[in-house]
mmCIF file of C-alpha atoms and ligand atoms in Angstrom:
data_model
loop_
_atom_site.group_PDB
_atom_site.id
_atom_site.type_symbol
_atom_site.label_atom_id
_atom_site.label_comp_id
_atom_site.label_asym_id
_atom_site.label_seq_id
_atom_site.Cartn_x
_atom_site.Cartn_y
_atom_site.Cartn_z
ATOM 1 C CA MET A 22 59.983 17.605 -38.448
ATOM 2 C CA GLU A 23 56.671 19.319 -37.872
ATOM 3 C CA ALA A 24 55.812 18.927 -34.173
ATOM 4 C CA GLN A 25 52.428 19.824 -32.589
ATOM 5 C CA ARG A 26 50.659 19.531 -29.348
ATOM 6 C CA ILE A 27 46.835 19.327 -29.972
ATOM 7 C CA PHE A 28 44.296 20.064 -27.301
ATOM 8 C CA ALA A 29 41.037 18.365 -28.163
ATOM 9 C CA ILE A 30 37.549 18.652 -26.824
ATOM 10 C CA GLU A 31 34.571 16.131 -27.408
ATOM 11 C CA THR A 32 31.002 16.850 -26.282
ATOM 12 C CA SER A 33 28.893 15.459 -29.142
ATOM 13 C CA CYS A 34 26.603 13.076 -27.051
ATOM 14 C CA ASP A 35 26.921 11.793 -23.305
ATOM 15 C CA GLU A 36 30.626 11.823 -22.875
ATOM 16 C CA THR A 37 32.598 15.002 -21.885
ATOM 17 C CA SER A 38 36.223 14.526 -22.856
ATOM 18 C CA VAL A 39 39.513 16.228 -23.488
ATOM 19 C CA ALA A 40 43.030 15.259 -24.485
ATOM 20 C CA LEU A 41 46.508 16.689 -25.146
ATOM 21 C CA LEU A 42 48.213 14.767 -28.009
ATOM 22 C CA ASP A 43 51.777 15.307 -29.266
ATOM 23 C CA VAL A 44 52.167 14.459 -32.939
ATOM 24 C CA GLN A 45 55.525 14.750 -34.789
ATOM 25 C CA TRP A 46 55.237 14.406 -38.573
ATOM 26 C CA ASP A 47 58.252 13.427 -40.649
ATOM 27 C CA ARG A 48 57.388 15.321 -43.870
ATOM 28 C CA ARG A 49 58.951 12.531 -46.170
ATOM 29 C CA LEU A 50 56.912 9.838 -44.493
ATOM 30 C CA VAL A 51 53.177 9.154 -44.503
ATOM 31 C CA LEU A 52 53.361 7.957 -40.933
ATOM 32 C CA PRO A 53 54.043 10.365 -38.128
ATOM 33 C CA ALA A 54 57.508 9.884 -36.352
ATOM 34 C CA SER A 55 55.788 10.015 -33.055
ATOM 35 C CA VAL A 56 52.486 10.159 -31.375
ATOM 36 C CA ARG A 57 52.092 10.644 -27.593
ATOM 37 C CA LEU A 58 48.968 11.093 -25.560
ATOM 38 C CA VAL A 59 50.015 13.433 -22.781
ATOM 39 C CA LYS A 60 46.745 13.870 -21.182
ATOM 40 C CA HIS A 61 43.262 12.184 -21.515
ATOM 41 C CA ALA A 62 40.059 12.418 -19.437
ATOM 42 C CA VAL A 63 36.641 11.100 -20.172
ATOM 43 C CA SER A 64 33.665 11.786 -17.985
ATOM 44 C CA SER A 65 30.665 9.785 -18.818
ATOM 45 C CA GLN A 66 26.945 10.844 -18.230
ATOM 46 C CA ILE A 67 25.724 7.152 -18.704
ATOM 47 C CA ALA A 68 24.439 7.286 -14.910
ATOM 48 C CA ILE A 69 22.473 10.361 -15.609
ATOM 49 C CA HIS A 70 20.767 9.052 -18.765
ATOM 50 C CA ALA A 71 20.296 5.457 -17.563
ATOM 51 C CA LYS A 72 17.102 6.458 -15.617
ATOM 52 C CA TYR A 73 15.462 7.900 -18.697
ATOM 53 C CA GLY A 74 16.450 4.750 -20.786
ATOM 54 C CA GLY A 75 18.442 6.783 -23.350
ATOM 55 C CA VAL A 76 20.220 10.039 -23.851
ATOM 56 C CA VAL A 77 18.126 13.146 -23.187
ATOM 57 C CA PRO A 78 19.609 15.908 -25.290
ATOM 58 C CA GLU A 79 18.867 18.809 -23.088
ATOM 59 C CA VAL A 80 20.160 17.095 -19.974
ATOM 60 C CA ALA A 81 23.405 16.168 -21.957
ATOM 61 C CA ALA A 82 24.043 19.747 -22.950
ATOM 62 C CA ARG A 83 23.614 21.070 -19.461
ATOM 63 C CA SER A 84 25.703 18.283 -17.917
ATOM 64 C CA HIS A 85 28.617 18.937 -20.347
ATOM 65 C CA VAL A 86 28.906 22.522 -18.899
ATOM 66 C CA PRO A 87 30.365 21.965 -15.612
ATOM 67 C CA GLU A 88 32.370 18.887 -16.638
ATOM 68 C CA ALA A 89 33.926 20.697 -19.578
ATOM 69 C CA VAL A 90 35.108 23.540 -17.319
ATOM 70 C CA SER A 91 36.528 21.177 -14.819
ATOM 71 C CA LEU A 92 38.276 18.788 -17.338
ATOM 72 C CA ILE A 93 39.651 21.713 -19.428
ATOM 73 C CA THR A 94 41.078 23.704 -16.497
ATOM 74 C CA LYS A 95 42.646 20.544 -15.091
ATOM 75 C CA ALA A 96 44.252 19.459 -18.381
ATOM 76 C CA LEU A 97 45.643 22.859 -19.347
ATOM 77 C CA GLY A 98 47.063 23.697 -15.832
ATOM 78 C CA LYS A 99 48.395 26.941 -14.647
ATOM 79 C CA HIS A 100 49.391 28.308 -18.165
ATOM 80 C CA PRO A 101 46.471 27.254 -20.242
ATOM 81 C CA LEU A 102 47.364 29.304 -23.376
ATOM 82 C CA ASP A 103 50.848 27.809 -23.406
ATOM 83 C CA ALA A 104 49.828 24.351 -23.130
ATOM 84 C CA PHE A 105 48.843 23.679 -26.790
ATOM 85 C CA ASP A 106 49.626 24.701 -30.375
ATOM 86 C CA ALA A 107 46.025 23.985 -31.810
ATOM 87 C CA ILE A 108 42.649 23.044 -30.825
ATOM 88 C CA ALA A 109 40.705 20.259 -32.254
ATOM 89 C CA VAL A 110 36.974 20.268 -31.401
ATOM 90 C CA THR A 111 34.013 17.874 -32.442
ATOM 91 C CA LYS A 112 31.722 19.967 -34.718
ATOM 92 C CA GLY A 113 29.373 17.113 -35.752
ATOM 93 C CA PRO A 114 27.498 14.998 -36.157
ATOM 94 C CA GLY A 115 25.825 14.797 -32.721
ATOM 95 C CA LEU A 116 23.337 16.630 -30.439
ATOM 96 C CA ALA A 117 23.419 20.305 -31.423
ATOM 97 C CA THR A 118 23.382 21.833 -27.950
ATOM 98 C CA ALA A 119 25.801 19.441 -26.628
ATOM 99 C CA LEU A 120 28.264 20.097 -29.543
ATOM 100 C CA ARG A 121 28.048 23.749 -28.890
ATOM 101 C CA VAL A 122 29.374 23.368 -25.352
ATOM 102 C CA GLY A 123 32.689 22.073 -26.769
ATOM 103 C CA ILE A 124 32.705 24.513 -29.718
ATOM 104 C CA GLN A 125 32.075 27.539 -27.491
ATOM 105 C CA SER A 126 34.872 26.382 -25.134
ATOM 106 C CA ALA A 127 37.218 25.980 -28.113
ATOM 107 C CA GLN A 128 36.270 29.479 -29.459
ATOM 108 C CA THR A 129 36.878 31.099 -26.044
ATOM 109 C CA LEU A 130 40.306 29.423 -25.929
ATOM 110 C CA ALA A 131 41.157 30.560 -29.409
ATOM 111 C CA TRP A 132 40.100 34.155 -28.682
ATOM 112 C CA LEU A 133 42.132 34.311 -25.469
ATOM 113 C CA SER A 134 45.122 32.728 -27.133
ATOM 114 C CA GLY A 135 45.293 35.702 -29.670
ATOM 115 C CA LEU A 136 45.076 38.564 -27.049
ATOM 116 C CA GLY A 137 48.364 40.313 -27.116
ATOM 117 C CA ARG A 138 49.779 37.992 -29.805
ATOM 118 C CA LYS A 139 50.192 38.187 -33.570
ATOM 119 C CA SER A 140 47.572 35.537 -34.221
ATOM 120 C CA ASP A 141 45.144 33.177 -32.606
ATOM 121 C CA LYS A 142 45.848 29.658 -32.210
ATOM 122 C CA PRO A 143 44.146 27.512 -34.899
ATOM 123 C CA VAL A 144 40.856 25.639 -34.322
ATOM 124 C CA ILE A 145 40.130 22.486 -36.315
ATOM 125 C CA GLY A 146 36.534 21.557 -36.411
ATOM 126 C CA VAL A 147 36.568 17.684 -36.407
ATOM 127 C CA ASN A 148 33.998 15.359 -37.817
ATOM 128 C CA HIS A 149 33.199 12.833 -34.953
ATOM 129 C CA LEU A 150 33.113 10.018 -37.401
ATOM 130 C CA GLU A 151 36.647 10.786 -38.754
ATOM 131 C CA GLY A 152 37.571 10.803 -35.081
ATOM 132 C CA HIS A 153 36.353 7.269 -34.837
ATOM 133 C CA LEU A 154 38.317 6.328 -37.954
ATOM 134 C CA ALA A 155 41.497 7.864 -36.181
ATOM 135 C CA SER A 156 40.868 5.802 -32.964
ATOM 136 C CA ALA A 157 42.607 2.876 -34.499
ATOM 137 C CA TRP A 158 45.550 4.837 -35.334
ATOM 138 C CA LEU A 159 46.280 5.728 -31.689
ATOM 139 C CA LEU A 160 47.555 2.237 -31.078
ATOM 140 C CA PRO A 161 51.321 2.122 -32.093
ATOM 141 C CA GLU A 162 50.995 -1.353 -33.259
ATOM 142 C CA ASN A 163 48.151 -0.407 -35.730
ATOM 143 C CA ARG A 164 50.211 2.606 -37.005
ATOM 144 C CA ARG A 165 53.151 0.461 -37.898
ATOM 145 C CA ARG A 166 50.805 -1.420 -40.167
ATOM 146 C CA TRP A 167 48.861 1.412 -41.338
ATOM 147 C CA LYS A 168 48.752 1.328 -45.086
ATOM 148 C CA PHE A 169 45.978 2.859 -47.392
ATOM 149 C CA PRO A 170 43.553 1.961 -48.811
ATOM 150 C CA ILE A 171 41.882 0.786 -45.574
ATOM 151 C CA LEU A 172 38.314 -0.419 -45.266
ATOM 152 C CA ALA A 173 36.764 0.768 -42.121
ATOM 153 C CA LEU A 174 33.736 -0.838 -40.384
ATOM 154 C CA LEU A 175 32.472 2.229 -38.452
ATOM 155 C CA VAL A 176 29.836 1.132 -35.921
ATOM 156 C CA SER A 177 28.584 3.379 -33.307
ATOM 157 C CA GLY A 178 25.305 4.358 -31.427
ATOM 158 C CA GLY A 179 24.253 6.761 -34.267
ATOM 159 C CA HIS A 180 26.060 5.350 -37.298
ATOM 160 C CA THR A 181 26.935 2.142 -39.118
ATOM 161 C CA GLU A 182 29.220 2.772 -42.167
ATOM 162 C CA VAL A 183 31.534 0.695 -44.378
ATOM 163 C CA VAL A 184 34.012 3.346 -45.404
ATOM 164 C CA LEU A 185 36.841 3.222 -47.974
ATOM 165 C CA MET A 186 39.767 5.208 -46.826
ATOM 166 C CA ARG A 187 41.810 6.092 -49.760
ATOM 167 C CA ASP A 188 44.291 8.250 -47.641
ATOM 168 C CA TYR A 189 44.038 10.538 -44.667
ATOM 169 C CA CYS A 190 40.946 12.780 -45.194
ATOM 170 C CA ASP A 191 39.966 11.050 -48.450
ATOM 171 C CA TYR A 192 36.832 8.804 -47.860
ATOM 172 C CA GLU A 193 33.973 7.124 -49.679
ATOM 173 C CA ILE A 194 31.101 5.663 -47.886
ATOM 174 C CA LEU A 195 30.341 2.207 -49.586
ATOM 175 C CA GLY A 196 27.579 0.953 -47.433
ATOM 176 C CA THR A 197 25.401 2.209 -44.591
ATOM 177 C CA THR A 198 22.291 1.373 -42.588
ATOM 178 C CA ARG A 199 18.902 2.198 -44.075
ATOM 179 C CA ASP A 200 17.499 2.493 -40.557
ATOM 180 C CA ASP A 201 18.772 1.812 -37.192
ATOM 181 C CA ALA A 202 22.548 1.979 -36.585
ATOM 182 C CA ALA A 203 24.115 -1.227 -35.059
ATOM 183 C CA GLY A 204 24.534 0.205 -31.702
ATOM 184 C CA GLU A 205 20.962 1.531 -31.635
ATOM 185 C CA ALA A 206 19.902 -2.167 -32.564
ATOM 186 C CA PHE A 207 21.850 -3.335 -29.490
ATOM 187 C CA ASP A 208 20.274 -0.392 -27.218
ATOM 188 C CA LYS A 209 16.574 -0.924 -28.505
ATOM 189 C CA SER A 210 16.939 -4.762 -28.087
ATOM 190 C CA ALA A 211 18.019 -4.250 -24.461
ATOM 191 C CA LYS A 212 15.443 -1.792 -23.766
ATOM 192 C CA LEU A 213 12.782 -4.363 -24.989
ATOM 193 C CA LEU A 214 14.361 -6.821 -22.737
ATOM 194 C CA GLY A 215 14.360 -4.496 -19.851
ATOM 195 C CA LEU A 216 18.166 -4.428 -19.526
ATOM 196 C CA GLY A 217 18.833 -0.709 -19.161
ATOM 197 C CA TYR A 218 20.841 1.774 -21.111
ATOM 198 C CA PRO A 219 23.330 1.503 -22.920
ATOM 199 C CA GLY A 220 22.334 -1.858 -24.247
ATOM 200 C CA GLY A 221 25.406 -2.954 -26.063
ATOM 201 C CA PRO A 222 27.673 -3.804 -23.199
ATOM 202 C CA MET A 223 24.716 -5.318 -21.213
ATOM 203 C CA ILE A 224 23.770 -7.691 -24.073
ATOM 204 C CA SER A 225 27.380 -8.541 -24.613
ATOM 205 C CA LYS A 226 27.865 -9.369 -21.027
ATOM 206 C CA LEU A 227 24.672 -11.555 -20.757
ATOM 207 C CA GLY A 228 25.162 -13.119 -24.098
ATOM 208 C CA ALA A 229 28.905 -14.305 -23.350
ATOM 209 C CA SER A 230 27.719 -17.481 -21.860
ATOM 210 C CA GLY A 231 24.689 -18.021 -24.261
ATOM 211 C CA ASP A 232 24.063 -20.142 -27.261
ATOM 212 C CA PRO A 233 24.148 -17.794 -30.318
ATOM 213 C CA LYS A 234 22.175 -20.381 -32.427
ATOM 214 C CA ALA A 235 19.322 -20.707 -29.847
ATOM 215 C CA PHE A 236 17.016 -18.266 -31.306
ATOM 216 C CA ASP A 237 16.733 -17.889 -35.191
ATOM 217 C CA LEU A 238 16.588 -14.144 -35.610
ATOM 218 C CA PRO A 239 16.587 -12.332 -38.923
ATOM 219 C CA ARG A 240 19.520 -11.073 -40.783
ATOM 220 C CA PRO A 241 17.970 -8.528 -43.051
ATOM 221 C CA MET A 242 19.616 -7.561 -46.363
ATOM 222 C CA LEU A 243 22.353 -10.253 -45.818
ATOM 223 C CA HIS A 244 22.087 -11.701 -49.382
ATOM 224 C CA ASP A 245 21.255 -8.389 -50.943
ATOM 225 C CA ALA A 246 24.073 -7.389 -53.332
ATOM 226 C CA SER A 247 24.274 -3.958 -52.060
ATOM 227 C CA LEU A 248 26.602 -3.050 -49.111
ATOM 228 C CA ASP A 249 23.682 -1.424 -47.231
ATOM 229 C CA MET A 250 22.381 -2.927 -44.108
ATOM 230 C CA SER A 251 19.050 -2.842 -42.015
ATOM 231 C CA PHE A 252 18.442 -3.527 -38.392
ATOM 232 C CA SER A 253 15.177 -2.274 -37.490
ATOM 233 C CA GLY A 254 13.307 -5.556 -38.171
ATOM 234 C CA LEU A 255 15.300 -7.151 -35.373
ATOM 235 C CA LYS A 256 13.198 -5.392 -32.711
ATOM 236 C CA THR A 257 9.917 -6.825 -34.015
ATOM 237 C CA ALA A 258 11.511 -10.361 -34.147
ATOM 238 C CA ILE A 259 12.701 -9.958 -30.637
ATOM 239 C CA ARG A 260 9.226 -8.851 -29.525
ATOM 240 C CA LEU A 261 7.710 -11.697 -31.251
ATOM 241 C CA THR A 262 10.233 -14.107 -29.859
ATOM 242 C CA ALA A 263 9.440 -12.828 -26.317
ATOM 243 C CA ASP A 264 5.722 -12.839 -26.849
ATOM 244 C CA GLY A 265 6.237 -16.507 -28.097
ATOM 245 C CA LEU A 266 7.676 -17.384 -24.873
ATOM 246 C CA ARG A 267 4.861 -15.694 -23.062
ATOM 247 C CA LEU A 268 7.407 -13.359 -21.270
ATOM 248 C CA THR A 269 6.329 -9.895 -22.074
ATOM 249 C CA ALA A 270 4.409 -7.490 -19.949
ATOM 250 C CA ALA A 271 3.206 -4.566 -22.099
ATOM 251 C CA HIS A 272 5.788 -5.380 -24.595
ATOM 252 C CA THR A 273 8.800 -5.236 -22.246
ATOM 253 C CA VAL A 274 10.268 -8.554 -21.066
ATOM 254 C CA ARG A 275 10.443 -8.943 -17.283
ATOM 255 C CA PRO A 276 14.083 -10.211 -16.724
ATOM 256 C CA SER A 277 13.017 -11.903 -13.662
ATOM 257 C CA ALA A 278 10.521 -13.865 -15.842
ATOM 258 C CA ILE A 279 13.179 -15.459 -17.963
ATOM 259 C CA SER A 280 15.620 -18.024 -16.789
ATOM 260 C CA ARG A 281 19.198 -16.995 -16.895
ATOM 261 C CA LYS A 282 19.909 -19.460 -19.541
ATOM 262 C CA LEU A 283 17.197 -18.266 -21.666
ATOM 263 C CA LEU A 284 18.267 -14.664 -21.450
ATOM 264 C CA ALA A 285 21.810 -15.519 -22.211
ATOM 265 C CA ASP A 286 20.840 -17.589 -25.243
ATOM 266 C CA LEU A 287 18.534 -14.590 -26.387
ATOM 267 C CA CYS A 288 21.363 -12.075 -25.920
ATOM 268 C CA ALA A 289 23.836 -14.289 -27.672
ATOM 269 C CA SER A 290 21.435 -14.705 -30.486
ATOM 270 C CA ILE A 291 20.729 -10.982 -30.890
ATOM 271 C CA GLU A 292 24.537 -10.255 -30.795
ATOM 272 C CA GLN A 293 25.211 -13.005 -33.454
ATOM 273 C CA ALA A 294 22.533 -11.668 -35.711
ATOM 274 C CA ILE A 295 23.990 -8.235 -35.826
ATOM 275 C CA VAL A 296 27.502 -9.421 -35.931
ATOM 276 C CA ASP A 297 26.695 -11.592 -39.017
ATOM 277 C CA VAL A 298 25.307 -8.881 -41.047
ATOM 278 C CA LEU A 299 28.201 -6.644 -40.202
ATOM 279 C CA ILE A 300 30.870 -9.131 -41.024
ATOM 280 C CA VAL A 301 29.189 -10.376 -44.271
ATOM 281 C CA LYS A 302 29.083 -6.726 -45.665
ATOM 282 C CA THR A 303 32.556 -5.668 -44.541
ATOM 283 C CA ILE A 304 34.092 -8.896 -46.316
ATOM 284 C CA ARG A 305 31.821 -8.367 -49.425
ATOM 285 C CA ALA A 306 32.962 -4.616 -49.592
ATOM 286 C CA ALA A 307 36.696 -5.735 -49.283
ATOM 287 C CA LYS A 308 36.247 -8.158 -52.160
ATOM 288 C CA LYS A 309 34.827 -5.563 -54.368
ATOM 289 C CA HIS A 310 37.332 -2.823 -53.331
ATOM 290 C CA PRO A 311 40.789 -4.373 -52.592
ATOM 291 C CA VAL A 312 42.367 -2.859 -49.637
ATOM 292 C CA LYS A 313 45.593 -3.348 -47.395
ATOM 293 C CA ALA A 314 43.891 -3.456 -44.061
ATOM 294 C CA ILE A 315 40.300 -3.570 -42.391
ATOM 295 C CA ALA A 316 39.830 -1.114 -39.524
ATOM 296 C CA LEU A 317 37.238 -1.771 -36.716
ATOM 297 C CA VAL A 318 36.065 1.310 -35.010
ATOM 298 C CA GLY A 319 33.210 2.937 -33.025
ATOM 299 C CA GLY A 320 31.437 2.068 -29.701
ATOM 300 C CA VAL A 321 30.195 -1.226 -30.997
ATOM 301 C CA SER A 322 33.787 -2.295 -31.842
ATOM 302 C CA ALA A 323 34.037 -2.859 -28.048
ATOM 303 C CA ASN A 324 32.023 -5.998 -28.683
ATOM 304 C CA LYS A 325 34.075 -9.118 -28.220
ATOM 305 C CA ARG A 326 32.045 -11.367 -30.638
ATOM 306 C CA LEU A 327 32.328 -8.716 -33.271
ATOM 307 C CA ARG A 328 36.095 -8.324 -32.642
ATOM 308 C CA ASP A 329 36.992 -12.024 -32.607
ATOM 309 C CA GLN A 330 34.848 -13.035 -35.467
ATOM 310 C CA LEU A 331 35.765 -10.202 -37.861
ATOM 311 C CA SER A 332 39.473 -10.960 -37.192
ATOM 312 C CA ASP A 333 38.848 -14.640 -38.014
ATOM 313 C CA ALA A 334 36.868 -13.666 -41.189
ATOM 314 C CA VAL A 335 39.607 -11.438 -42.418
ATOM 315 C CA LYS A 336 42.220 -14.115 -41.753
ATOM 316 C CA LYS A 337 40.162 -16.732 -43.755
ATOM 317 C CA ASP A 338 38.705 -14.594 -46.575
ATOM 318 C CA LEU A 339 41.168 -11.850 -47.084
ATOM 319 C CA PRO A 340 44.757 -13.377 -46.978
ATOM 320 C CA GLY A 341 47.520 -10.752 -46.507
ATOM 321 C CA VAL A 342 44.965 -8.050 -45.321
ATOM 322 C CA GLN A 343 45.826 -6.604 -41.836
ATOM 323 C CA MET A 344 43.262 -6.161 -39.062
ATOM 324 C CA LEU A 345 43.353 -2.796 -37.225
ATOM 325 C CA LYS A 346 41.089 -2.773 -34.296
ATOM 326 C CA ALA A 347 40.340 0.315 -32.183
ATOM 327 C CA PRO A 348 41.734 -0.151 -28.697
ATOM 328 C CA LEU A 349 38.959 -0.810 -26.210
ATOM 329 C CA LYS A 350 39.710 2.364 -24.380
ATOM 330 C CA PHE A 351 39.242 4.429 -27.592
ATOM 331 C CA SER A 352 36.133 2.577 -29.019
ATOM 332 C CA THR A 353 33.513 4.584 -27.402
ATOM 333 C CA ASP A 354 33.376 8.385 -27.523
ATOM 334 C CA ASN A 355 36.723 10.141 -26.332
ATOM 335 C CA ALA A 356 38.751 13.151 -27.165
ATOM 336 C CA ALA A 357 42.024 11.381 -27.980
ATOM 337 C CA MET A 358 40.460 10.183 -31.169
ATOM 338 C CA ILE A 359 39.379 13.801 -31.996
ATOM 339 C CA ALA A 360 42.940 14.967 -31.340
ATOM 340 C CA ALA A 361 44.199 12.267 -33.730
ATOM 341 C CA ALA A 362 41.792 13.427 -36.480
ATOM 342 C CA GLY A 363 42.769 17.063 -35.872
ATOM 343 C CA ALA A 364 46.351 16.016 -36.422
ATOM 344 C CA TRP A 365 45.343 14.340 -39.803
ATOM 345 C CA ARG A 366 43.500 17.583 -40.737
ATOM 346 C CA ILE A 367 46.484 19.914 -39.784
ATOM 347 C CA HIS A 368 48.797 17.677 -41.644
ATOM 348 C CA HIS A 369 46.487 17.900 -44.684
ATOM 349 C CA GLY A 370 46.831 21.517 -44.423
ATOM 350 C CA ASP A 371 43.153 22.315 -43.450
ATOM 351 C CA THR A 372 42.383 25.684 -41.833
ATOM 352 C CA HIS A 373 39.270 26.652 -40.096
ATOM 353 C CA ASP A 374 38.152 30.112 -38.937
ATOM 354 C CA TRP A 375 36.812 29.626 -35.350
ATOM 355 C CA ARG A 376 34.554 32.735 -35.564
ATOM 356 C CA GLY A 377 32.137 31.361 -37.950
ATOM 357 C CA MET A 378 32.282 27.775 -36.445
ATOM 358 C CA ASP A 379 28.975 26.286 -35.406
ATOM 359 C CA ALA A 380 27.606 22.766 -34.660
ATOM 360 C CA GLU A 381 26.767 20.559 -37.605
ATOM 361 C CA PRO A 382 24.479 17.921 -36.192
ATOM 362 C CA GLU A 383 23.827 16.066 -39.327
ATOM 363 C CA LEU A 384 27.500 16.242 -40.652
ATOM 364 C CA ASP A 385 28.516 12.988 -42.646
ATOM 365 C CA LEU A 386 31.760 11.644 -43.930
ATOM 366 C CA GLY A 387 32.960 11.982 -47.520
HETATM 367 O O1 LIG B 12 30.777 5.534 -30.578
HETATM 368 P P1 LIG B 12 29.855 5.587 -29.304
HETATM 369 O O2 LIG B 12 30.441 5.741 -28.063
HETATM 370 O O3 LIG B 12 28.739 6.829 -29.495
HETATM 371 C C1 LIG B 12 28.376 7.262 -30.758
HETATM 372 O O4 LIG B 12 29.105 7.943 -31.397
HETATM 373 O O5 LIG B 12 27.184 6.889 -30.957
HETATM 374 O O6 LIG B 12 28.936 4.290 -29.478
HETATM 375 C C2 LIG B 12 28.037 3.906 -28.532
HETATM 376 C C3 LIG B 12 27.263 2.672 -28.762
HETATM 377 C C4 LIG B 12 26.086 2.412 -27.927
HETATM 378 O O7 LIG B 12 24.983 2.037 -28.841
HETATM 379 C C5 LIG B 12 26.414 1.286 -27.162
HETATM 380 O O8 LIG B 12 25.421 0.317 -26.845
HETATM 381 C C6 LIG B 12 27.511 0.503 -28.207
HETATM 382 O O9 LIG B 12 28.158 1.552 -28.683
HETATM 383 N N1 LIG B 12 28.356 -0.434 -27.437
HETATM 384 C C7 LIG B 12 28.357 -1.732 -27.579
HETATM 385 C C8 LIG B 12 29.359 -2.256 -26.652
HETATM 386 N N2 LIG B 12 29.994 -1.268 -25.934
HETATM 387 C C9 LIG B 12 29.311 0.000 -26.462
HETATM 388 N N3 LIG B 12 27.765 -2.581 -28.377
HETATM 389 C C10 LIG B 12 27.890 -3.846 -28.408
HETATM 390 N N4 LIG B 12 28.807 -4.330 -27.609
HETATM 391 C C11 LIG B 12 29.593 -3.639 -26.677
HETATM 392 N N5 LIG B 12 30.502 -4.299 -25.754
HETATM 393 ZN ZN1 LIG B 13 30.909 8.251 -31.392
#
């Protein structure tokens, strides 16, 4: 048995988060014998950025500093250097200066951990996207059904990717967005409708009671044979729809000017247009590349319409294929998923030198 307590730090965007995760691998098995989240804290900056209508990188980086110090000291307690065996920290993709807050915290802990000892504790630089992939694995029920190959639909604020996971740490991107990410499409649509930031949860809340067929919005590249997607055209269509309803003031819809019913219908139609594209491309990918399971991860995986409809589509079109959804509490950014991906990397035998580590804002999977 190989037991490890991993301390993880996530600061790639607007959430400061830390986690302590115990993972015990049984060397003969692909699955770990036990995974236990000992500590987890997430501090969101949403309220800070909401007034700007989106994340302001410099403000995000500065806000991470006091939060990181507070969360790290609370999580590690009185004997911080005895509290973990290894550190996992998000190295990218994300906002460079925000990522550096987490990386420099990890570097400081690693340096201190080596003082007076034979060696420093290892630091693993984790790809944030691999963290999202690992978020589904944090649920025991998903781990029991975890069999490769897995096809993951990774939908976040910055990324929309259909990923073939052949094994831990062995990925191929089969399809991606050519412009806006799915989360970005939600956020930009919401901004256009004057609904605030972040847009996904707001559109989803308002759209819950709406008619998803009320407005005929485009589903770009739906019939295109490739597994790529495109969401930028949706903004124009929403603007035109709103113009047509004579509801816009300087290209921003005044929510007060729309009846609740119309707004609910428009939000439901926006959601459905995005969800349709994501589902068609995921099912198409799974038909081309037979897999044992479909994983749904990333911030947008919190969307109920997407969760329910993708599960239904998998049941109907991919019999025998398991559905592995990220638990809601690990859908949006968090350090528990970074610890889990760190555990995969340690198990895989990766070693990193913390001295040369720096942010990799454009890092991708694969
Ligand atoms: O994964 P995440 O927390 O951050 C990135 O790595 O980007 O994803 C944030 C994105 C935002 O665009 C947000 O609007 C979207 O996830 N989101 C949702 C929902 N909850 C969060 N989108 C649709 N429906 C939701 N319920
Ligand atoms: Zn994320």
